[in-house]
CSV table of C-alpha atoms in Angstrom, one decimal:
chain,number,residue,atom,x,y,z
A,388,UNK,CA,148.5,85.8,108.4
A,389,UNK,CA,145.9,84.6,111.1
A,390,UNK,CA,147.9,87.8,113.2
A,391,UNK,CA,147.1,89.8,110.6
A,392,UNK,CA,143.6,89.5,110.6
A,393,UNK,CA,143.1,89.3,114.4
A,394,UNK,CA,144.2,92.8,114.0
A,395,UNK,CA,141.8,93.6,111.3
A,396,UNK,CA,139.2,92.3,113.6
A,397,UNK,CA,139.8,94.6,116.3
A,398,UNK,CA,140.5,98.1,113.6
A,399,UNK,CA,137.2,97.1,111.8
A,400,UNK,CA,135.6,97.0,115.5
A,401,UNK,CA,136.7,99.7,116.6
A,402,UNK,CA,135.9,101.8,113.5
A,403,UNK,CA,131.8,100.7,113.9
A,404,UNK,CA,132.2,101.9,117.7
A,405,UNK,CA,133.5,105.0,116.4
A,406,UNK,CA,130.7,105.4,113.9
A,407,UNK,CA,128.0,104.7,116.3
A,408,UNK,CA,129.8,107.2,118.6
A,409,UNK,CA,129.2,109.7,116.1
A,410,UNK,CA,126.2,108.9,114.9
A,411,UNK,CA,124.9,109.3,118.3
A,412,UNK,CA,126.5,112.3,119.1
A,413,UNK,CA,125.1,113.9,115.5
A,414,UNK,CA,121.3,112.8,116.0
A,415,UNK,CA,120.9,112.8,119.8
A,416,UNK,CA,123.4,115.5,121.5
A,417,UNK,CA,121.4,115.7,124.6
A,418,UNK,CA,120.2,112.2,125.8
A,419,UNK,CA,123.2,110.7,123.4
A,420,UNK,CA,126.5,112.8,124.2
A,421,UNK,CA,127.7,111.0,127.3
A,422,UNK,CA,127.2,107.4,125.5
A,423,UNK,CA,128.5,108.6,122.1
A,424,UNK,CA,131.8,109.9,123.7
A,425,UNK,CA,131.8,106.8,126.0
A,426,UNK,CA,131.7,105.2,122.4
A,427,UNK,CA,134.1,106.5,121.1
A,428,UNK,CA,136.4,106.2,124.1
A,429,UNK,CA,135.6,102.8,123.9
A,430,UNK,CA,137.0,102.7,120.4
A,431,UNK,CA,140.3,103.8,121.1
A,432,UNK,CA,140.7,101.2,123.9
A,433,UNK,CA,139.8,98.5,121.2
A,434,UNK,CA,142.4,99.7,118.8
A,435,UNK,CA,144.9,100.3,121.4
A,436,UNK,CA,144.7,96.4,123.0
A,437,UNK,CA,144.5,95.1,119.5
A,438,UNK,CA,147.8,96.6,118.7
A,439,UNK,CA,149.4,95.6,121.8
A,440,UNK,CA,148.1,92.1,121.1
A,441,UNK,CA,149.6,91.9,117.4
A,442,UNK,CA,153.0,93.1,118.6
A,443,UNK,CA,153.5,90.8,121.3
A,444,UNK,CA,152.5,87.9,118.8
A,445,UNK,CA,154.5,89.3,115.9
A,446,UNK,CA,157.6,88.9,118.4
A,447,UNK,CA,156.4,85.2,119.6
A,448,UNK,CA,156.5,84.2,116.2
A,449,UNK,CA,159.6,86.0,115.6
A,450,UNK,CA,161.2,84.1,118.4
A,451,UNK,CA,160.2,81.1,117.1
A,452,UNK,CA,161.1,81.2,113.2
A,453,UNK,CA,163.9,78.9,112.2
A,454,UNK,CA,167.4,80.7,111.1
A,455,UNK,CA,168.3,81.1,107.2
A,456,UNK,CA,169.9,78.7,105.8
């Protein structure tokens, strides 16, 4: 479950970089764009390495379960 929440992490971080993305592309679109889309950018590479790191440690611990009995 530890796995699970690792991954959680990451989504709820990448979420808040995608709100402050926004906001700063809402309220500043001048002196803000370039950071806000940077922001958001930045978001997607979050989400993306989070999911790579869950999969690979989903399949370490499936390699590692015991068979059924």
């Amino acid at each position: 479950m530890a796995n699970e929440r690792t991954l959680l992490t990451y989504v709820r971080t990448s979420l808040a970089l995608v709100g402050f993305g926004l906001a700063l592309i809402r309220l500043h679109p001048e002196r803000g764009g370039r950071l806000g889309y940077s922001a958001l950018a930045v978001a997607g590479l979050v989400l993306a390495v989070g999911l790579l790191r869950f999969r690979a440690h989903r399949r370490e611990l499936a390699a590692c379960q015991l068979p059924d009995s």
